[in-house]
Structures are given as structure tokens and as C-alpha cells.
mmCIF file of N, CA and C in Angstrom:
data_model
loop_
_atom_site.group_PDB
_atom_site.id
_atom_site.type_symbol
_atom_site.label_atom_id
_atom_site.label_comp_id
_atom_site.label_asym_id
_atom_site.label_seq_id
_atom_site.Cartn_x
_atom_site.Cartn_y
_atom_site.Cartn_z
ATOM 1 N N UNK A 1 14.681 -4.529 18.518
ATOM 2 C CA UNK A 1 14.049 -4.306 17.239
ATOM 3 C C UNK A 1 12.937 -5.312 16.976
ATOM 4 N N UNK A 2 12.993 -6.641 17.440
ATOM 5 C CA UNK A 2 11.872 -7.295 17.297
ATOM 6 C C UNK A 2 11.762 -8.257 18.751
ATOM 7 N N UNK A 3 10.708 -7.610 19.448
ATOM 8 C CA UNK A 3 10.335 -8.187 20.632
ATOM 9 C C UNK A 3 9.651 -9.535 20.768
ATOM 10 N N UNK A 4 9.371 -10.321 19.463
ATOM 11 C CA UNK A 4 9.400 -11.581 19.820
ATOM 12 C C UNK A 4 10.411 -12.329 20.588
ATOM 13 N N UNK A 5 11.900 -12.043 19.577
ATOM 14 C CA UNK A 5 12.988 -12.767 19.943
ATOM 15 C C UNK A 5 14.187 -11.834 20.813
ATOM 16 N N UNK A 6 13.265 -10.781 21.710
ATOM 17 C CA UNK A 6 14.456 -10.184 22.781
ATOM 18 C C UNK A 6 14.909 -10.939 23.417
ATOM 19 N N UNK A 7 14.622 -12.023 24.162
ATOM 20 C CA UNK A 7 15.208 -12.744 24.793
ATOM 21 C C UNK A 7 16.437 -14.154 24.044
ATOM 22 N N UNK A 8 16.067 -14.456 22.826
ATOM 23 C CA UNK A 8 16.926 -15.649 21.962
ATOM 24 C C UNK A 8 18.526 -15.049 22.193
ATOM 25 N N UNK A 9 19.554 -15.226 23.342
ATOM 26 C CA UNK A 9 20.162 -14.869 22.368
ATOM 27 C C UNK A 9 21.515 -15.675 22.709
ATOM 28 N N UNK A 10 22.466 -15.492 22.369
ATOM 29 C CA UNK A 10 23.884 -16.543 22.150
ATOM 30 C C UNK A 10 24.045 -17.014 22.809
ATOM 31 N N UNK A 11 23.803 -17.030 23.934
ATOM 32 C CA UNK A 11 24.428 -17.672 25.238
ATOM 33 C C UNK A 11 23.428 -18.770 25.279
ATOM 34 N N UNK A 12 22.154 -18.875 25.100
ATOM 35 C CA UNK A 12 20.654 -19.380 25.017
ATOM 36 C C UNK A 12 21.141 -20.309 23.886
ATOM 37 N N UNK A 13 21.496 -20.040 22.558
ATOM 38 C CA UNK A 13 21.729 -20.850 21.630
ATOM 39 C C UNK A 13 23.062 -21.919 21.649
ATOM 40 N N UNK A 14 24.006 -21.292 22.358
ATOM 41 C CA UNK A 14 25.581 -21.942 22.122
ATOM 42 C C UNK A 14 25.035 -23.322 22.401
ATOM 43 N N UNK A 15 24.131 -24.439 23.743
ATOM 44 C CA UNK A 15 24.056 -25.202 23.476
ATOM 45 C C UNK A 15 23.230 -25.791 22.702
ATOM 46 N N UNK A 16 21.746 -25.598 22.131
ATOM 47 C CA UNK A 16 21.227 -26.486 21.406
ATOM 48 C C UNK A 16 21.337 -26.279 19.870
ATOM 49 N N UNK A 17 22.161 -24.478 19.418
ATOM 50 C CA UNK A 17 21.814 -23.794 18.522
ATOM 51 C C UNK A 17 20.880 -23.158 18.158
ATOM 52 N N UNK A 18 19.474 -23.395 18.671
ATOM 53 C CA UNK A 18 18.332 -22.798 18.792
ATOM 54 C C UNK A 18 17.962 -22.172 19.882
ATOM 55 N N UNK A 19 16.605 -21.655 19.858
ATOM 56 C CA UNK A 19 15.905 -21.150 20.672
ATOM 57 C C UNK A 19 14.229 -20.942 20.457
ATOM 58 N N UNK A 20 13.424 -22.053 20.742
ATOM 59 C CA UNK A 20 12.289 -21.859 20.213
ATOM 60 C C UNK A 20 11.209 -20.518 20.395
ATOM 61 N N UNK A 21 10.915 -19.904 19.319
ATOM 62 C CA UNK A 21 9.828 -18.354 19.144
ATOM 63 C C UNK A 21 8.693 -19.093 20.085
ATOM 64 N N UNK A 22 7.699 -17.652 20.863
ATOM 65 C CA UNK A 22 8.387 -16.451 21.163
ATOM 66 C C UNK A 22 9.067 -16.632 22.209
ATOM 67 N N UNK A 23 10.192 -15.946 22.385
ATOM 68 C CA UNK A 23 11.033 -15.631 23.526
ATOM 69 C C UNK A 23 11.118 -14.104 23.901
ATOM 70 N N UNK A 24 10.132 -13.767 24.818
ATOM 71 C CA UNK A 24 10.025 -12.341 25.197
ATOM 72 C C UNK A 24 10.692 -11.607 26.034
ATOM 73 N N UNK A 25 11.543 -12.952 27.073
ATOM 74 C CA UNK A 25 12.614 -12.267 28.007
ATOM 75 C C UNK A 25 13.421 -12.916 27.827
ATOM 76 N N UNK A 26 14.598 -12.337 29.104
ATOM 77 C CA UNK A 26 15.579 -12.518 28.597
ATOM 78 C C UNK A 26 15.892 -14.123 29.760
ATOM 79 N N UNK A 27 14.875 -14.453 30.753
ATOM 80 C CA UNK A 27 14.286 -15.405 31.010
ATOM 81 C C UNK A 27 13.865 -16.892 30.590
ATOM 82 N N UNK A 28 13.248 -16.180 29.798
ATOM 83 C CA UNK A 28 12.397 -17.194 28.838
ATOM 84 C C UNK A 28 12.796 -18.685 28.340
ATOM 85 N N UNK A 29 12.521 -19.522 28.822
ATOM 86 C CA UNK A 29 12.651 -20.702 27.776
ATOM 87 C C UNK A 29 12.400 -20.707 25.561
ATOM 88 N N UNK A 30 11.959 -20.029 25.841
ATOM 89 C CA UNK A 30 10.979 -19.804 24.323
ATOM 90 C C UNK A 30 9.542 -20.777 24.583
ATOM 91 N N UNK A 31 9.256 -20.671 23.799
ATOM 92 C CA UNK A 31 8.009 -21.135 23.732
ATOM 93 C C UNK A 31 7.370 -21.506 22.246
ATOM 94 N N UNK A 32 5.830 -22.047 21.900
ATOM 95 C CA UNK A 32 5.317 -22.300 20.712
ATOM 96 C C UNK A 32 5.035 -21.132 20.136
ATOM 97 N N UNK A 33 4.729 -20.855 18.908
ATOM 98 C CA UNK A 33 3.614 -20.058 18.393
ATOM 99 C C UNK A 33 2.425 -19.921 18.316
ATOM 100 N N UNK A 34 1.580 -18.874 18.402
ATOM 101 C CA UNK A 34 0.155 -19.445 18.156
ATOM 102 C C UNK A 34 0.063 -19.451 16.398
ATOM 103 N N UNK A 35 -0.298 -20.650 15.821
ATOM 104 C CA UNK A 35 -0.959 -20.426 14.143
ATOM 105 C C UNK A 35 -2.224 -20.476 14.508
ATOM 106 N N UNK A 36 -3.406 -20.083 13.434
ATOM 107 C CA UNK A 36 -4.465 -20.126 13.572
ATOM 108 C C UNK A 36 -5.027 -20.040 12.063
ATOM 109 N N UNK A 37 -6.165 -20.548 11.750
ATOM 110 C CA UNK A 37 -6.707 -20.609 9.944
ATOM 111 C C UNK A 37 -7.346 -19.069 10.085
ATOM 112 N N UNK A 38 -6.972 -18.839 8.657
ATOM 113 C CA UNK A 38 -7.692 -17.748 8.122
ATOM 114 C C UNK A 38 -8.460 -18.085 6.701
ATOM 115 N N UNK A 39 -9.404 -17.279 6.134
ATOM 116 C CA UNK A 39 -10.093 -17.154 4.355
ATOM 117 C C UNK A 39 -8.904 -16.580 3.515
ATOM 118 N N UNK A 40 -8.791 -17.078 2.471
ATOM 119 C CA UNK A 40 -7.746 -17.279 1.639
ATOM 120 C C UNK A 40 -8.495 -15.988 1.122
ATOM 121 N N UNK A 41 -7.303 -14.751 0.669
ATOM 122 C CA UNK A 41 -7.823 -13.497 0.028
ATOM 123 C C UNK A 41 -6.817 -12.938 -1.033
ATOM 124 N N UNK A 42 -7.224 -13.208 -2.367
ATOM 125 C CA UNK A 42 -6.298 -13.031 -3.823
ATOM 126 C C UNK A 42 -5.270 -11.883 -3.573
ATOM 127 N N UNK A 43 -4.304 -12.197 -3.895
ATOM 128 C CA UNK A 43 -4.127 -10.906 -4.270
ATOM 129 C C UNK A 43 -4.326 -9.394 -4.810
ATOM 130 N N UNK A 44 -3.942 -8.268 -3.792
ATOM 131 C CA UNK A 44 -4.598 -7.174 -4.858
ATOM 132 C C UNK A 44 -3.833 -6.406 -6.197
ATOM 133 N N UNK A 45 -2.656 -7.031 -5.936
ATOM 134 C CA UNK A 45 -1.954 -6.716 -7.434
ATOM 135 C C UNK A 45 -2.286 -7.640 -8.009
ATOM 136 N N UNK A 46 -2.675 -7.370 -9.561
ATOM 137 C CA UNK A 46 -3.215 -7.870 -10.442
ATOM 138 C C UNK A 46 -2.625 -7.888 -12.105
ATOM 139 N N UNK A 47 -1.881 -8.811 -12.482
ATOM 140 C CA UNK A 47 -0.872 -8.642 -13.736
ATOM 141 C C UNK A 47 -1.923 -7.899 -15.253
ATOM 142 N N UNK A 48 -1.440 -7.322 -15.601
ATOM 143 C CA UNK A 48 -2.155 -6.484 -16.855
ATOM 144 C C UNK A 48 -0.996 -6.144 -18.010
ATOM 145 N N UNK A 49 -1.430 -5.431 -19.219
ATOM 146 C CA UNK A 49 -0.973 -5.077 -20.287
ATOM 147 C C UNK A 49 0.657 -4.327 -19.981
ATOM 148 N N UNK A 50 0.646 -3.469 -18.781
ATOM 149 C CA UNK A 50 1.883 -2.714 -18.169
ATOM 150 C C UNK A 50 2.742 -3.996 -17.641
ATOM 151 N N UNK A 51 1.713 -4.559 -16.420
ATOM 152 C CA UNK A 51 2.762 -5.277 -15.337
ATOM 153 C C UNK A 51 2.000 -6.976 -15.772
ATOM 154 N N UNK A 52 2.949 -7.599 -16.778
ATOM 155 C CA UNK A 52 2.451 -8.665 -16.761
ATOM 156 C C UNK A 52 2.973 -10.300 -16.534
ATOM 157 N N UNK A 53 4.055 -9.923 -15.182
ATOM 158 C CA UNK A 53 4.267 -10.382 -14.427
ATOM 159 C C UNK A 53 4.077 -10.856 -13.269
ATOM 160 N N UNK A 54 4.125 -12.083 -12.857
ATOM 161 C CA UNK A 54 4.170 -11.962 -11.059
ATOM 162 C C UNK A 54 5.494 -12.635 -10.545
ATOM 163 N N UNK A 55 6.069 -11.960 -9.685
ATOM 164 C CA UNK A 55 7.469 -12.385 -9.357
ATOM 165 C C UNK A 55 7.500 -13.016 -8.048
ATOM 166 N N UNK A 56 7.964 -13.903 -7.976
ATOM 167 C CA UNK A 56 8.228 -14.517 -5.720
ATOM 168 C C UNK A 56 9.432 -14.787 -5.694
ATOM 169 N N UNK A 57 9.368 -15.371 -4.515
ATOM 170 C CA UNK A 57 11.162 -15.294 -3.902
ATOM 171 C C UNK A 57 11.262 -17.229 -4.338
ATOM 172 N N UNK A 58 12.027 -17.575 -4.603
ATOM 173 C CA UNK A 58 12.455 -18.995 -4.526
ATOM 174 C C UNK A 58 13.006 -19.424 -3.325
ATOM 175 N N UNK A 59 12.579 -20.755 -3.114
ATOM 176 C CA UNK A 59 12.647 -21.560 -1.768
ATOM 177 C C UNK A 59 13.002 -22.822 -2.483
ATOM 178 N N UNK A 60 13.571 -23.803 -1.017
ATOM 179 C CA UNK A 60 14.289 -24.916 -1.667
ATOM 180 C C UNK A 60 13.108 -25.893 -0.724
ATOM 181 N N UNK A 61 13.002 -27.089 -1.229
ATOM 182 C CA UNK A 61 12.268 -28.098 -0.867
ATOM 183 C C UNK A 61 12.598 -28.529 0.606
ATOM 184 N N UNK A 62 11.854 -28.645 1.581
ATOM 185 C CA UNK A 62 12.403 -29.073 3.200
ATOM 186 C C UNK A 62 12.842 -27.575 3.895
ATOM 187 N N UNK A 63 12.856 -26.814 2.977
ATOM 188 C CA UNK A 63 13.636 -25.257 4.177
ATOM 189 C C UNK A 63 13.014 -24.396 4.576
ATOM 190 N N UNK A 64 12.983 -23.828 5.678
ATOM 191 C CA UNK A 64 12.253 -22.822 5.960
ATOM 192 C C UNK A 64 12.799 -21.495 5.680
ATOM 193 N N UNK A 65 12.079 -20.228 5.056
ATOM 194 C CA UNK A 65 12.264 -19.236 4.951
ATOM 195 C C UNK A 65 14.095 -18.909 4.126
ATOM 196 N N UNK A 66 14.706 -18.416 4.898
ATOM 197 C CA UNK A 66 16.189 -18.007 4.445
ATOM 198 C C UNK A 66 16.833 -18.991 4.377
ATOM 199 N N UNK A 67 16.747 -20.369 5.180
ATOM 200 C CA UNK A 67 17.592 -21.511 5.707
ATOM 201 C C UNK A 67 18.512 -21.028 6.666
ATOM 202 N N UNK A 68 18.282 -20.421 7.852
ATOM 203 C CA UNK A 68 18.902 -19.577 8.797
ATOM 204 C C UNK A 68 18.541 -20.543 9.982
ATOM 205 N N UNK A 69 17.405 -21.107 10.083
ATOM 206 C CA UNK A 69 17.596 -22.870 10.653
ATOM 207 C C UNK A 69 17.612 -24.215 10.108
ATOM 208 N N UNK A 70 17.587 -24.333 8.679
ATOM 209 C CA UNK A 70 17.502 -25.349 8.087
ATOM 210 C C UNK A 70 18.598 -25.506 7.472
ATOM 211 N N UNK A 71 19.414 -25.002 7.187
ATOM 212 C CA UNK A 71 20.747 -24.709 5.847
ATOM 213 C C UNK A 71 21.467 -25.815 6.672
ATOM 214 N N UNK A 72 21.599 -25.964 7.632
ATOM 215 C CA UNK A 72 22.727 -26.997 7.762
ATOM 216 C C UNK A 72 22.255 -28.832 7.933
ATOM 217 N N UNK A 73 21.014 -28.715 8.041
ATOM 218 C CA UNK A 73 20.373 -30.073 8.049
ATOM 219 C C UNK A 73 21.084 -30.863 6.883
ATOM 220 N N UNK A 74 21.506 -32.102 7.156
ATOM 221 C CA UNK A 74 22.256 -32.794 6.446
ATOM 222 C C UNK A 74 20.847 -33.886 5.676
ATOM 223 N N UNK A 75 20.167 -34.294 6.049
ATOM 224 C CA UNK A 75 18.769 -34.451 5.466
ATOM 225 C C UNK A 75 17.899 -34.005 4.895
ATOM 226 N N UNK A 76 18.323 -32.582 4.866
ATOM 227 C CA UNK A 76 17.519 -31.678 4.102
ATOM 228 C C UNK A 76 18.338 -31.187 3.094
ATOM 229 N N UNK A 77 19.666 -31.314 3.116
ATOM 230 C CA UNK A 77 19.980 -30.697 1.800
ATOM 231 C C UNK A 77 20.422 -31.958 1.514
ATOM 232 N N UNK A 78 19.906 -33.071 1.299
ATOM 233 C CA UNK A 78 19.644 -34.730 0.337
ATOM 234 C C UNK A 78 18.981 -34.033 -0.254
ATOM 235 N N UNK A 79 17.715 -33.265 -0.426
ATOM 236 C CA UNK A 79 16.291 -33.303 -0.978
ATOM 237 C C UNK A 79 16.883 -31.517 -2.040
ATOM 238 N N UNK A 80 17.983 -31.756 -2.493
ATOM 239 C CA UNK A 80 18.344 -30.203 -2.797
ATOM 240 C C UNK A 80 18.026 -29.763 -4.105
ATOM 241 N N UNK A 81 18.200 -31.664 -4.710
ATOM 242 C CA UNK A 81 17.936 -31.770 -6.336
ATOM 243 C C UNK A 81 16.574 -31.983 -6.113
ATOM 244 N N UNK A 82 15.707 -32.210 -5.537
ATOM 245 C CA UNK A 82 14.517 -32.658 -5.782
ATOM 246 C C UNK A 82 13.724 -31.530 -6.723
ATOM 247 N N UNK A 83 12.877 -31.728 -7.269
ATOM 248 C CA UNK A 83 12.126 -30.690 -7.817
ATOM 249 C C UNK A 83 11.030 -30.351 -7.250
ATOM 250 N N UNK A 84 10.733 -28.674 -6.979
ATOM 251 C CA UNK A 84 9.874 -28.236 -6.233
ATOM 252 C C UNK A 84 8.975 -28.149 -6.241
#
């Protein structure tokens, strides 16, 4: 279902817990990502008289995404009260 991480899988993780993206086989060490800069482009929803809201997901300070690699960092959830 997602061919970045066909290759990540339990047996790969049992020792370090990870598996660094992308991992395309089942081979693979993993590898880096490429990031690269882009032009910052507004949003095209736009709050008005109907919708005059904007809603996002909440994140905790130090975590990435779900905390599906960060949730157990014992250094990172020190920083849990911090304010975001």
C-alpha cells in the first residue's frame, strides 16, 4: 500500500525499533529522504461569513507527526507541559 516503506518491516525493526525512510526493498537498509525548499502558497480555503473558522490537528512540542516514533522518547515527553 505504500511503496516507500515495502521493505520496513518487523524483523528489520525488532533490533533498533526503527527503520530509516525510504526503504523500497525488502533488502534495503533504508535510507535518507530527499527534502527540498519550495514558495510558500496560502491557502485556498479561505474563512468567510459561512465558514469562519480554520481548524488543524494539534501536535505536542519535540514530536513528530502521530508520535508513532517519538511517543516513547523519555526526553521528549519532559517537554509535554511546555507550551507550544
Amino acid at each position: 500500500m505504500c511503496p516507500l516503506y515495502f521493505g520496513a518491516t518487523y524483523e528489520k525493526m525488532s533490533g533498533s525499533g526503527y527503520v530509516p525512510w525510504l526503504c523500497l526493498t525488502e533488502d534495503s537498509p533504508g535510507g535518507k529522504g530527499l527534502l527540498f525548499a519550495t514558495e510558500l502558497r496560502p491557502p485556498m480555503e479561505q474563512t468567510d461569513s459561512d465558514f469562519p473558522l480554520v481548524l488543524s490537528t494539534g501536535r505536542e512540542v519535540g514530536h513528530y507527526s502521530c508520535r508513532s516514533m517519538t511517543g516513547n522518547c523519555t526526553a521528549l515527553q519532559t517537554l509535554a507541559d511546555e507550551p507550544g
